[in-house]
Short mmCIF file of C-alpha atoms in Angstrom, two decimals:
data_model
loop_
_atom_site.label_atom_id
_atom_site.label_comp_id
_atom_site.label_asym_id
_atom_site.label_seq_id
_atom_site.Cartn_x
_atom_site.Cartn_y
_atom_site.Cartn_z
CA UNK A 10 -11.12 -32.51 -66.68
CA UNK A 11 -7.98 -31.14 -66.14
CA UNK A 12 -4.19 -32.77 -67.42
CA UNK A 13 -3.41 -33.53 -64.09
CA UNK A 14 -6.12 -34.42 -62.79
CA UNK A 15 -7.01 -37.11 -65.54
CA UNK A 16 -3.35 -38.40 -64.89
CA UNK A 17 -4.17 -39.08 -60.89
CA UNK A 18 -7.17 -40.60 -62.49
CA UNK A 19 -5.65 -42.81 -64.87
CA UNK A 20 -2.90 -43.31 -61.89
CA UNK A 21 -5.89 -44.59 -60.03
CA UNK A 22 -7.21 -46.85 -61.52
CA UNK A 23 -4.39 -48.39 -62.33
CA UNK A 24 -3.78 -48.99 -58.67
CA UNK A 25 -7.32 -50.24 -59.08
CA UNK A 26 -6.70 -52.66 -61.19
CA UNK A 27 -3.95 -54.29 -60.12
CA UNK A 28 -5.28 -56.72 -57.81
CA UNK A 29 -3.13 -59.48 -56.77
CA UNK A 30 -1.71 -59.46 -53.98
CA UNK A 31 1.94 -58.31 -54.48
CA UNK A 32 3.76 -58.57 -51.27
CA UNK A 33 3.66 -61.23 -49.07
CA UNK A 34 3.52 -61.29 -44.91
CA UNK A 35 5.30 -64.45 -43.16
CA UNK A 36 6.09 -62.71 -40.22
CA UNK A 37 5.71 -59.39 -38.00
CA UNK A 38 5.79 -57.84 -35.21
CA UNK A 39 3.10 -56.38 -35.19
CA UNK A 40 -0.66 -57.43 -35.06
CA UNK A 41 -1.98 -59.60 -37.15
CA UNK A 42 -5.62 -58.28 -38.83
CA UNK A 43 -7.99 -61.33 -40.88
CA UNK A 44 -10.75 -59.71 -42.21
CA UNK A 45 -13.09 -62.34 -44.34
CA UNK A 46 -16.88 -61.60 -45.71
CA UNK A 47 -18.61 -63.46 -48.23
CA UNK A 48 -18.83 -61.01 -50.65
CA UNK A 49 -16.58 -57.72 -51.02
CA UNK A 50 -16.47 -55.35 -48.45
CA UNK A 51 -18.75 -51.75 -50.20
CA UNK A 52 -20.35 -48.64 -48.10
CA UNK A 53 -22.94 -50.79 -46.46
CA UNK A 54 -22.59 -53.36 -43.90
CA UNK A 55 -22.30 -56.65 -44.39
CA UNK A 56 -21.68 -59.80 -41.89
CA UNK A 57 -17.63 -61.14 -41.53
CA UNK A 58 -15.17 -62.41 -39.40
CA UNK A 59 -12.41 -60.91 -37.43
CA UNK A 60 -9.46 -62.64 -36.83
CA UNK A 61 -6.72 -61.27 -34.35
CA UNK A 62 -3.14 -62.66 -34.20
CA UNK A 63 -1.06 -61.26 -31.00
CA UNK A 64 0.96 -63.07 -29.77
CA UNK A 65 2.80 -62.13 -26.34
CA UNK A 66 6.65 -63.51 -27.90
CA UNK A 67 5.63 -59.98 -30.16
CA UNK A 68 6.36 -61.59 -33.51
CA UNK A 69 3.41 -63.42 -35.44
CA UNK A 70 1.97 -64.75 -38.69
CA UNK A 71 -0.39 -66.64 -40.67
CA UNK A 72 -1.65 -69.15 -39.59
CA UNK A 73 -0.63 -69.23 -35.81
CA UNK A 74 -3.29 -69.58 -33.34
CA UNK A 75 -5.84 -66.57 -32.53
CA UNK A 76 -6.09 -64.27 -29.93
CA UNK A 77 -9.77 -63.01 -30.58
CA UNK A 78 -12.20 -64.65 -33.33
CA UNK A 79 -15.53 -63.00 -33.34
CA UNK A 80 -18.36 -61.69 -36.19
CA UNK A 81 -18.26 -58.62 -37.35
CA UNK A 82 -20.23 -56.07 -39.47
CA UNK A 83 -18.14 -54.21 -41.74
CA UNK A 84 -18.12 -51.33 -44.11
CA UNK A 85 -16.46 -48.52 -45.84
CA UNK A 86 -15.49 -45.68 -44.53
CA UNK A 87 -14.50 -42.83 -45.80
CA UNK A 88 -12.16 -41.83 -49.14
CA UNK A 89 -14.04 -44.76 -51.18
CA UNK A 90 -12.06 -44.00 -54.62
CA UNK A 91 -8.89 -44.93 -52.80
CA UNK A 92 -7.59 -48.69 -53.25
CA UNK A 93 -6.42 -49.14 -49.96
CA UNK A 94 -9.90 -48.61 -48.17
CA UNK A 95 -10.61 -47.58 -44.41
CA UNK A 96 -13.28 -49.40 -42.59
CA UNK A 97 -15.78 -49.09 -39.85
CA UNK A 98 -16.32 -52.26 -37.51
CA UNK A 99 -19.30 -53.08 -35.54
CA UNK A 100 -18.09 -56.44 -32.94
CA UNK A 101 -21.66 -58.84 -32.88
CA UNK A 102 -22.75 -61.43 -30.61
CA UNK A 103 -25.13 -61.94 -33.36
CA UNK A 104 -25.88 -60.84 -36.69
CA UNK A 105 -26.33 -56.97 -36.30
CA UNK A 106 -26.58 -57.76 -32.83
CA UNK A 107 -23.55 -55.29 -30.80
CA UNK A 108 -20.97 -56.70 -28.30
CA UNK A 109 -18.45 -54.92 -26.47
CA UNK A 110 -15.12 -56.56 -26.76
CA UNK A 111 -11.44 -55.26 -25.64
CA UNK A 112 -9.30 -55.16 -28.73
CA UNK A 113 -5.74 -54.95 -28.42
CA UNK A 114 -5.53 -54.32 -25.35
CA UNK A 115 -8.62 -51.04 -25.61
CA UNK A 116 -10.99 -50.75 -23.54
CA UNK A 117 -14.58 -52.93 -24.60
CA UNK A 118 -16.41 -51.38 -27.03
CA UNK A 119 -18.39 -52.05 -30.36
CA UNK A 120 -17.11 -49.46 -32.55
CA UNK A 121 -13.82 -49.83 -33.95
CA UNK A 122 -11.84 -48.37 -36.98
CA UNK A 123 -9.74 -49.94 -39.54
CA UNK A 124 -7.69 -46.41 -40.86
CA UNK A 125 -6.05 -47.21 -43.96
CA UNK A 126 -4.01 -43.87 -44.42
CA UNK A 127 -3.06 -44.57 -47.70
CA UNK A 128 -2.44 -40.75 -48.40
CA UNK A 129 0.03 -40.26 -45.27
CA UNK A 130 2.89 -42.17 -46.45
CA UNK A 131 4.50 -41.72 -42.85
CA UNK A 132 1.79 -43.60 -41.71
CA UNK A 133 1.72 -42.45 -38.05
CA UNK A 134 0.55 -38.80 -38.66
CA UNK A 135 -3.34 -39.40 -37.60
CA UNK A 136 -1.74 -41.57 -34.14
CA UNK A 137 0.98 -38.40 -33.43
CA UNK A 138 -1.58 -35.71 -33.79
CA UNK A 139 -3.63 -37.96 -31.14
CA UNK A 140 -1.16 -39.17 -29.07
CA UNK A 141 0.04 -35.45 -28.73
CA UNK A 142 -3.79 -34.21 -26.98
CA UNK A 143 -4.07 -37.14 -24.93
CA UNK A 144 -1.07 -35.83 -23.14
CA UNK A 145 -3.22 -32.01 -22.99
CA UNK A 146 -4.95 -34.70 -20.78
CA UNK A 147 -7.72 -34.74 -23.56
CA UNK A 148 -9.61 -37.73 -25.10
CA UNK A 149 -7.82 -39.09 -28.41
CA UNK A 150 -8.61 -42.29 -30.15
CA UNK A 151 -6.11 -45.06 -29.43
CA UNK A 152 -5.19 -46.45 -32.40
CA UNK A 153 -2.72 -49.30 -32.91
CA UNK A 154 -0.76 -50.18 -35.43
CA UNK A 155 -1.27 -53.32 -36.98
CA UNK A 156 -0.90 -55.69 -40.48
CA UNK A 157 -4.42 -56.31 -42.74
CA UNK A 158 -5.76 -59.36 -44.52
CA UNK A 159 -8.59 -58.69 -46.18
CA UNK A 160 -10.35 -61.96 -47.97
CA UNK A 161 -6.59 -63.48 -48.04
CA UNK A 162 -5.54 -60.41 -50.06
CA UNK A 163 -2.42 -58.29 -47.80
CA UNK A 164 -3.44 -54.97 -47.50
CA UNK A 165 -0.85 -53.37 -46.19
CA UNK A 166 0.19 -51.44 -42.18
CA UNK A 167 -3.24 -49.91 -40.52
CA UNK A 168 -4.44 -48.74 -37.27
CA UNK A 169 -7.58 -50.25 -35.99
CA UNK A 170 -9.16 -48.48 -33.06
CA UNK A 171 -11.33 -46.21 -31.31
CA UNK A 172 -14.48 -44.60 -33.53
CA UNK A 173 -15.10 -41.74 -31.85
CA UNK A 174 -17.94 -42.53 -29.59
CA UNK A 175 -19.66 -41.65 -26.41
CA UNK A 176 -18.73 -44.13 -23.48
CA UNK A 177 -17.07 -43.83 -20.41
CA UNK A 178 -13.72 -44.81 -21.10
CA UNK A 179 -13.73 -42.76 -24.76
CA UNK A 180 -16.32 -39.45 -25.34
CA UNK A 181 -17.21 -39.58 -21.36
CA UNK A 182 -20.01 -37.68 -20.93
CA UNK A 183 -23.76 -38.53 -19.26
CA UNK A 184 -26.00 -41.16 -21.98
CA UNK A 185 -28.93 -39.14 -23.16
CA UNK A 186 -32.24 -40.62 -23.46
CA UNK A 187 -35.27 -40.23 -25.10
CA UNK A 188 -36.96 -39.31 -21.79
CA UNK A 189 -34.36 -36.79 -21.34
CA UNK A 190 -36.21 -34.14 -21.74
CA UNK A 191 -35.76 -31.59 -18.93
CA UNK A 192 -34.06 -30.02 -16.55
CA UNK A 193 -29.89 -30.99 -15.51
CA UNK A 194 -30.42 -34.21 -17.54
CA UNK A 195 -31.04 -32.12 -21.11
CA UNK A 196 -27.76 -30.58 -21.11
CA UNK A 197 -25.80 -33.84 -21.28
CA UNK A 198 -24.52 -35.37 -23.10
CA UNK A 199 -24.07 -34.44 -26.97
CA UNK A 200 -22.11 -34.86 -29.78
CA UNK A 201 -22.01 -32.69 -32.50
CA UNK A 202 -19.78 -32.15 -35.72
CA UNK A 203 -18.56 -29.11 -38.02
CA UNK A 204 -18.73 -31.01 -41.59
CA UNK A 205 -21.56 -30.87 -43.77
CA UNK A 206 -22.29 -34.47 -44.85
CA UNK A 207 -25.22 -34.70 -42.08
CA UNK A 208 -28.86 -33.53 -40.20
CA UNK A 209 -28.63 -31.14 -38.01
CA UNK A 210 -28.57 -27.21 -38.11
CA UNK A 211 -27.48 -24.80 -40.11
CA UNK A 212 -25.02 -21.33 -38.37
CA UNK A 213 -26.76 -17.44 -37.97
CA UNK A 214 -23.05 -16.73 -38.92
CA UNK A 215 -21.33 -17.08 -42.24
CA UNK A 216 -17.86 -18.17 -42.25
CA UNK A 217 -14.81 -14.89 -42.87
CA UNK A 218 -14.17 -15.06 -46.35
CA UNK A 219 -17.48 -17.01 -47.30
CA UNK A 220 -19.53 -15.53 -51.06
CA UNK A 221 -22.42 -18.30 -50.38
CA UNK A 222 -20.78 -21.16 -48.00
CA UNK A 223 -21.90 -21.74 -44.17
CA UNK A 224 -21.11 -23.90 -41.00
CA UNK A 225 -23.14 -26.91 -40.83
CA UNK A 226 -23.89 -28.36 -36.97
CA UNK A 227 -24.41 -32.87 -37.73
CA UNK A 228 -26.06 -34.89 -34.99
CA UNK A 229 -23.89 -37.12 -34.27
CA UNK A 230 -24.61 -38.19 -30.29
CA UNK A 231 -27.55 -38.68 -29.72
CA UNK A 232 -27.45 -39.28 -33.89
CA UNK A 233 -30.09 -37.57 -36.13
CA UNK A 234 -32.72 -41.29 -35.63
CA UNK A 235 -32.81 -40.94 -32.05
CA UNK A 236 -32.88 -37.21 -31.06
CA UNK A 237 -35.32 -36.00 -29.31
CA UNK A 238 -36.59 -32.42 -30.64
CA UNK A 239 -36.41 -31.11 -27.27
CA UNK A 240 -32.90 -32.18 -27.44
CA UNK A 241 -31.71 -30.44 -30.67
CA UNK A 242 -33.26 -27.34 -30.12
CA UNK A 243 -30.80 -27.34 -26.51
CA UNK A 244 -28.23 -28.13 -27.77
CA UNK A 245 -29.26 -25.50 -30.96
CA UNK A 246 -29.92 -23.47 -28.70
CA UNK A 247 -26.42 -23.74 -26.13
CA UNK A 248 -24.35 -24.04 -29.50
CA UNK A 249 -26.45 -20.30 -30.58
CA UNK A 250 -25.72 -18.99 -27.37
CA UNK A 251 -22.02 -19.50 -27.85
CA UNK A 252 -21.58 -18.00 -31.20
CA UNK A 253 -23.67 -14.96 -30.77
CA UNK A 254 -21.10 -14.29 -26.84
CA UNK A 255 -18.58 -14.64 -29.09
CA UNK A 256 -20.03 -11.92 -31.86
CA UNK A 257 -21.19 -9.60 -29.22
CA UNK A 258 -18.85 -6.61 -28.65
CA UNK A 259 -18.36 -7.55 -25.09
CA UNK A 260 -17.45 -11.39 -26.43
CA UNK A 261 -14.01 -10.64 -24.39
CA UNK A 262 -16.40 -10.04 -20.61
CA UNK A 263 -15.15 -12.96 -18.90
CA UNK A 264 -18.83 -12.99 -16.90
CA UNK A 265 -21.16 -11.92 -20.08
CA UNK A 266 -18.80 -13.14 -22.71
CA UNK A 267 -17.90 -16.07 -24.70
CA UNK A 268 -17.09 -18.07 -21.34
CA UNK A 269 -20.26 -18.58 -20.12
CA UNK A 270 -20.29 -21.29 -22.83
CA UNK A 271 -17.45 -22.79 -23.94
CA UNK A 272 -14.37 -24.18 -22.38
CA UNK A 273 -11.37 -21.86 -22.73
CA UNK A 274 -8.83 -24.05 -21.64
CA UNK A 275 -10.23 -26.76 -23.80
CA UNK A 276 -10.62 -24.56 -27.34
CA UNK A 277 -6.89 -23.57 -26.28
CA UNK A 278 -5.15 -26.56 -26.46
CA UNK A 279 -7.76 -28.01 -29.75
CA UNK A 280 -6.02 -24.36 -31.53
CA UNK A 281 -2.71 -24.93 -30.20
CA UNK A 282 -2.71 -28.63 -31.87
CA UNK A 283 -4.11 -27.93 -35.22
CA UNK A 284 -1.58 -24.49 -35.86
CA UNK A 285 1.66 -26.89 -34.68
CA UNK A 286 0.06 -30.14 -37.54
CA UNK A 287 -0.66 -27.07 -39.89
CA UNK A 288 -3.75 -29.11 -41.01
CA UNK A 289 -5.38 -28.76 -43.82
CA UNK A 290 -8.82 -29.38 -42.37
CA UNK A 291 -8.14 -27.27 -39.46
CA UNK A 292 -11.73 -26.35 -37.74
CA UNK A 293 -13.84 -26.56 -41.33
CA UNK A 294 -14.32 -30.86 -41.72
CA UNK A 295 -13.92 -33.65 -39.27
CA UNK A 296 -14.35 -30.88 -36.66
CA UNK A 297 -16.14 -32.64 -33.10
CA UNK A 298 -17.64 -30.65 -30.17
CA UNK A 299 -18.80 -31.80 -27.62
CA UNK A 300 -20.92 -30.98 -24.15
CA UNK A 301 -21.77 -32.57 -21.25
CA UNK A 302 -24.28 -32.30 -18.37
CA UNK A 303 -23.50 -28.62 -16.35
CA UNK A 304 -21.17 -28.08 -18.48
CA UNK A 305 -19.44 -25.86 -21.74
CA UNK A 306 -19.00 -26.77 -24.91
CA UNK A 307 -15.38 -27.99 -25.73
CA UNK A 308 -13.83 -29.36 -29.60
CA UNK A 309 -12.31 -32.30 -29.90
CA UNK A 310 -11.92 -34.81 -30.16
CA UNK A 311 -9.09 -34.26 -32.71
CA UNK A 312 -9.95 -36.67 -36.08
CA UNK A 313 -8.76 -37.18 -39.26
CA UNK A 314 -5.51 -35.42 -39.95
CA UNK A 315 -3.78 -37.79 -42.24
CA UNK A 316 -3.44 -33.77 -44.63
CA UNK A 317 -1.87 -32.10 -41.64
CA UNK A 318 1.55 -32.03 -40.66
CA UNK A 319 3.22 -31.01 -44.61
CA UNK A 320 1.23 -33.69 -47.19
CA UNK A 321 -0.95 -31.70 -49.21
CA UNK A 322 0.23 -28.37 -50.76
CA UNK A 323 -3.43 -27.26 -50.91
CA UNK A 324 -4.12 -23.79 -49.38
CA UNK A 325 -0.80 -23.47 -47.91
CA UNK A 326 -0.54 -25.89 -46.24
CA UNK A 327 2.71 -27.19 -46.33
CA UNK A 328 3.88 -23.18 -45.15
CA UNK A 329 5.37 -23.34 -41.92
CA UNK A 330 3.93 -20.52 -41.87
CA UNK A 331 0.81 -18.64 -41.51
CA UNK A 332 -2.32 -19.67 -39.52
CA UNK A 333 -5.13 -22.39 -40.20
CA UNK A 334 -8.25 -20.45 -39.14
CA UNK A 335 -7.51 -17.65 -41.63
CA UNK A 336 -7.64 -20.91 -44.67
CA UNK A 337 -10.25 -18.43 -45.71
CA UNK A 338 -8.04 -15.99 -47.00
CA UNK A 339 -6.04 -18.28 -48.58
CA UNK A 340 -8.85 -20.44 -50.47
CA UNK A 341 -11.23 -18.24 -49.80
CA UNK A 342 -13.61 -20.20 -53.01
CA UNK A 343 -13.58 -23.65 -50.80
CA UNK A 344 -16.70 -24.73 -49.93
CA UNK A 345 -16.15 -25.84 -46.72
CA UNK A 346 -14.11 -22.48 -44.79
CA UNK A 347 -13.28 -22.40 -41.23
CA UNK A 348 -16.10 -20.53 -38.68
CA UNK A 349 -15.85 -16.73 -37.34
CA UNK A 350 -14.88 -18.67 -34.32
CA UNK A 351 -10.69 -18.98 -34.02
CA UNK A 352 -10.37 -15.21 -35.38
CA UNK A 353 -12.44 -13.76 -33.13
CA UNK A 354 -10.62 -15.84 -30.06
CA UNK A 355 -7.14 -14.00 -32.32
CA UNK A 356 -8.60 -11.18 -31.01
CA UNK A 357 -9.47 -12.26 -27.15
CA UNK A 358 -6.76 -10.12 -25.38
CA UNK A 359 -7.21 -12.73 -22.58
CA UNK A 360 -8.07 -15.46 -24.91
CA UNK A 361 -4.37 -15.37 -26.15
CA UNK A 362 -2.33 -15.02 -22.96
CA UNK A 363 -3.78 -18.22 -22.35
CA UNK A 364 -2.79 -19.77 -25.04
CA UNK A 365 0.32 -17.89 -25.19
CA UNK A 366 1.16 -19.31 -21.83
CA UNK A 367 0.08 -22.92 -22.32
CA UNK A 368 2.37 -22.99 -25.79
CA UNK A 369 5.05 -21.80 -24.27
CA UNK A 370 4.83 -24.67 -21.38
CA UNK A 371 4.25 -27.27 -23.64
CA UNK A 372 6.96 -26.35 -25.22
CA UNK A 373 9.41 -26.12 -22.12
CA UNK A 374 12.68 -29.11 -22.71
CA UNK A 375 11.24 -32.31 -21.47
CA UNK A 376 7.52 -30.70 -22.08
CA UNK A 377 4.91 -32.74 -24.97
CA UNK A 378 5.56 -30.11 -27.96
CA UNK A 379 9.85 -30.42 -27.02
CA UNK A 380 11.47 -30.97 -30.39
CA UNK A 381 13.67 -33.18 -29.40
CA UNK A 382 10.44 -35.90 -27.48
CA UNK A 383 8.16 -35.04 -30.22
CA UNK A 384 10.94 -36.39 -32.71
CA UNK A 385 11.31 -39.16 -30.26
CA UNK A 386 7.52 -39.91 -30.73
CA UNK A 387 8.38 -40.61 -34.85
CA UNK A 388 11.42 -42.74 -34.46
CA UNK A 389 9.96 -44.74 -31.90
CA UNK A 390 6.75 -45.42 -34.16
CA UNK A 391 8.93 -45.30 -37.71
CA UNK A 392 11.25 -48.57 -36.01
CA UNK A 393 8.51 -50.30 -34.86
CA UNK A 394 7.30 -50.08 -39.08
CA UNK A 395 10.18 -50.66 -40.07
CA UNK A 396 11.12 -53.44 -37.46
CA UNK A 397 10.27 -56.39 -39.75
CA UNK A 398 9.56 -54.90 -42.67
CA UNK A 399 6.03 -53.32 -42.33
CA UNK A 400 7.23 -50.37 -44.34
CA UNK A 401 8.46 -52.51 -46.63
CA UNK A 402 5.39 -54.64 -47.71
CA UNK A 403 3.21 -51.37 -47.69
CA UNK A 404 4.32 -49.96 -49.98
CA UNK A 405 4.88 -53.44 -52.29
CA UNK A 406 1.31 -53.94 -52.33
CA UNK A 407 0.85 -49.98 -52.72
CA UNK A 408 4.49 -48.18 -55.25
CA UNK A 409 3.03 -44.75 -55.29
CA UNK A 410 5.90 -43.30 -54.18
CA UNK A 411 6.22 -40.73 -56.16
CA UNK A 412 2.55 -40.64 -57.24
CA UNK A 413 0.48 -37.67 -56.44
CA UNK A 414 -2.30 -38.41 -54.79
CA UNK A 415 -3.08 -35.58 -52.04
CA UNK A 416 -1.30 -32.53 -53.92
CA UNK A 417 1.25 -33.69 -51.85
CA UNK A 418 4.16 -30.36 -51.82
CA UNK A 419 7.24 -30.84 -53.52
CA UNK A 420 10.18 -32.66 -54.24
CA UNK A 421 8.50 -36.27 -52.87
CA UNK A 422 9.73 -38.21 -50.71
CA UNK A 423 10.83 -41.28 -52.24
CA UNK A 424 11.42 -43.37 -49.74
CA UNK A 425 9.85 -43.56 -46.14
CA UNK A 426 13.46 -42.32 -44.67
CA UNK A 427 12.64 -38.89 -46.79
CA UNK A 428 9.25 -39.56 -45.97
CA UNK A 429 10.31 -39.05 -41.63
CA UNK A 430 13.09 -36.69 -42.49
CA UNK A 431 10.69 -33.68 -44.63
CA UNK A 432 7.84 -33.91 -41.91
CA UNK A 433 10.50 -33.52 -39.35
CA UNK A 434 12.20 -30.90 -40.96
CA UNK A 435 8.38 -28.69 -41.08
CA UNK A 436 7.30 -29.97 -37.33
CA UNK A 437 11.18 -28.19 -37.17
CA UNK A 438 10.12 -25.09 -39.15
CA UNK A 439 6.62 -24.51 -38.44
CA UNK A 440 7.24 -24.91 -33.95
CA UNK A 441 10.56 -21.56 -34.89
CA UNK A 442 7.78 -19.79 -36.43
CA UNK A 443 4.89 -20.38 -33.56
CA UNK A 444 7.70 -19.60 -30.86
CA UNK A 445 8.18 -16.38 -32.31
CA UNK A 446 4.60 -15.80 -31.72
CA UNK A 447 3.07 -17.70 -28.75
CA UNK A 448 5.98 -18.07 -26.69
CA UNK A 449 5.78 -15.72 -23.78
CA UNK A 450 7.79 -14.34 -20.98
CA UNK A 451 4.56 -13.40 -19.28
CA UNK A 452 5.12 -13.05 -15.21
CA UNK A 453 1.23 -14.16 -14.96
CA UNK A 454 2.11 -17.81 -16.40
CA UNK A 455 2.65 -21.08 -14.40
CA UNK A 456 3.28 -24.04 -14.54
CA UNK A 457 0.55 -25.99 -16.58
CA UNK A 458 -0.53 -29.15 -14.49
CA UNK A 459 -2.29 -31.27 -16.69
CA UNK A 460 -4.18 -33.28 -16.22
CA UNK A 461 -5.09 -36.94 -17.44
CA UNK A 462 -8.41 -37.20 -15.25
CA UNK A 463 -12.38 -36.25 -17.53
CA UNK A 464 -12.46 -35.24 -13.75
CA UNK A 465 -10.37 -32.26 -15.53
CA UNK A 466 -13.00 -31.33 -17.88
CA UNK A 467 -16.85 -31.44 -15.70
CA UNK A 468 -14.77 -28.11 -13.61
CA UNK A 469 -15.45 -24.41 -14.45
CA UNK A 470 -14.65 -21.58 -12.95
CA UNK A 471 -15.80 -18.05 -13.08
CA UNK A 472 -15.42 -15.01 -13.13
CA UNK A 473 -12.04 -14.89 -14.30
CA UNK A 474 -10.58 -12.20 -13.96
CA UNK A 475 -12.59 -12.11 -10.53
CA UNK A 476 -12.94 -9.18 -8.12
CA UNK A 477 -14.96 -10.30 -4.47
CA UNK A 478 -15.84 -14.01 -5.18
CA UNK A 479 -15.46 -16.66 -7.65
CA UNK A 480 -17.54 -19.68 -8.01
CA UNK A 481 -16.98 -22.79 -8.82
CA UNK A 482 -18.81 -25.62 -11.50
CA UNK A 483 -18.22 -29.23 -10.99
CA UNK A 484 -20.40 -31.02 -13.56
CA UNK A 485 -21.61 -34.70 -12.07
CA UNK A 486 -23.20 -33.53 -8.48
CA UNK A 487 -19.72 -35.30 -6.70
CA UNK A 488 -19.46 -37.04 -3.90
CA UNK A 489 -17.79 -34.55 -2.59
CA UNK A 490 -14.51 -31.63 -3.46
CA UNK A 491 -12.51 -29.69 -1.83
CA UNK A 492 -11.25 -26.10 -3.29
CA UNK A 493 -7.83 -24.92 -2.15
CA UNK A 494 -6.38 -21.22 -3.20
CA UNK A 495 -2.26 -20.86 -3.17
CA UNK A 496 -0.03 -18.36 -4.36
CA UNK A 497 2.95 -18.57 -6.91
CA UNK A 498 5.09 -20.26 -3.98
CA UNK A 499 2.56 -23.15 -3.32
CA UNK A 500 1.23 -21.47 0.29
CA UNK A 501 -2.32 -22.74 0.73
CA UNK A 502 -4.39 -19.49 1.33
CA UNK A 503 -7.56 -20.49 2.06
CA UNK A 504 -9.27 -24.31 1.81
CA UNK A 505 -13.22 -24.60 1.14
CA UNK A 506 -15.06 -28.20 1.44
CA UNK A 507 -18.39 -28.64 -0.70
CA UNK A 508 -20.64 -31.06 -2.19
CA UNK A 509 -22.54 -29.03 -4.07
CA UNK A 510 -22.92 -28.35 -7.85
CA UNK A 511 -21.79 -25.12 -7.76
CA UNK A 512 -19.47 -23.69 -4.07
CA UNK A 513 -18.44 -20.05 -3.82
CA UNK A 514 -15.57 -18.39 -2.71
CA UNK A 515 -14.91 -15.25 -1.45
CA UNK A 516 -11.54 -13.59 -2.01
CA UNK A 517 -12.11 -10.00 -1.11
CA UNK A 518 -9.42 -10.35 1.00
CA UNK A 519 -6.97 -11.16 -1.43
CA UNK A 520 -4.23 -9.12 -3.14
CA UNK A 521 -4.44 -8.28 -6.44
CA UNK A 522 -2.59 -10.82 -8.93
CA UNK A 523 -2.36 -14.31 -10.26
CA UNK A 524 -3.95 -17.50 -7.77
CA UNK A 525 -4.25 -21.03 -8.34
CA UNK A 526 -7.68 -22.71 -7.70
CA UNK A 527 -7.40 -26.26 -6.96
CA UNK A 528 -9.99 -28.32 -6.63
CA UNK A 529 -9.94 -31.88 -5.10
CA UNK A 530 -12.02 -35.22 -5.41
CA UNK A 531 -11.94 -38.96 -6.30
CA UNK A 532 -11.65 -38.33 -9.10
CA UNK A 533 -8.24 -36.50 -9.54
CA UNK A 534 -7.24 -33.02 -8.99
CA UNK A 535 -7.69 -30.09 -11.23
CA UNK A 536 -5.41 -27.12 -11.48
CA UNK A 537 -6.55 -23.28 -12.37
CA UNK A 538 -5.41 -19.99 -12.91
CA UNK A 539 -7.21 -17.32 -11.35
CA UNK A 540 -6.53 -13.62 -11.79
CA UNK A 541 -7.88 -11.60 -8.99
CA UNK A 542 -8.43 -7.60 -10.00
#
């Protein structure tokens, strides 16, 4: 055992042994989460009670009248060696009977998480990443900052929020039953995960720089215990088809290539945010993918960004230059490497044009990747956490300033203000490097419309570029929708109404160039760039 590893184990042991309450919570502007259980919480789910204090006055005290009290099932999740544990929480109506419940302003559900962010001294890296992805029009887990007490012991600042799960207000895909084994019902919805710890299948393609490493897919929804053999075969076959098309010589072909199975804009946004955050786990761990009925494969939602945003020096992750998708070139011996997808996509000229256009738009003044906007988000969260001493209490209870946990870049911050300053310094430098790579001046770029509706994920257009006809495919068989084609000056050139799942639009009379295709329905408005050859 190395000296550094022995020291880390000693420090962890010292902290773990110090179980006495070091910080006292008397008043806070954050919601108070109190957990009580008859025994110590471990990795096996046990029954407990959840109490939430969240006064309308904005100031909360232990002992105040709770805004919520209910039965729960609870267990540890994530890295259980950390003394400040994270938890999975399930709201119950009676023992082991789940109960959908609206908590802290979030939509009603029964599966929740309490995330400790122990290794993240800013306590905000997850929330920052999730909020930015949400602003791209993608679903991201809703999280609320809170202070937590477990069996009378103060545990510090956490986020309480949504577990990644199929639900109409989470990952909004179709519900699959064991009877959905044929036709359109078989095609969705599915959630799979790249990580390697569960039941699923192994990719036929080894990752770049691999020796013996493989890419393992896990069944997340339906899970391994409920997914039928036919459903297993379908989702594996669909992902296999995506990989085969991406690996083929004609992978850039907009009709025969990977776009027939993968949603281009979703892959572009996912790549942008993973690279902006220089996420150490990008593409290779905690990487979710989902597919709805009649639609394409999409990456997301984002998860586990504690070691993103300059929080570990492992594999050059703290360096503001370089690509996450080339992780294997730096750490080829790591057990988990990114799949070949992202290197391949980076060589797809049309895809990278889309990435650059989207990144350029996001970086414009006032848009979501404007440095000023990102810093304002960080300052807002910092002010919230500092308003009534939550930061001071958290790090009094867990005195980890200067204690290495995840091979933090040096010099390590010695206090919260320094941690936030270092986070901002990295973001500014990282964006400057990406600007040199991705800022586009192409006339083919157009202002993006960021769709907040799930409807945007149900719409695909193909082929693109197109010559004579373009098809619009809308998942879920809507009541009706209207397709319109506009030029870049905003003039409407054609309009077509439809109630079909797939609509063909004749564009043979249009001159070659870039157009805007807009799909409008009662579920929302979706805008796509269309290139006429």
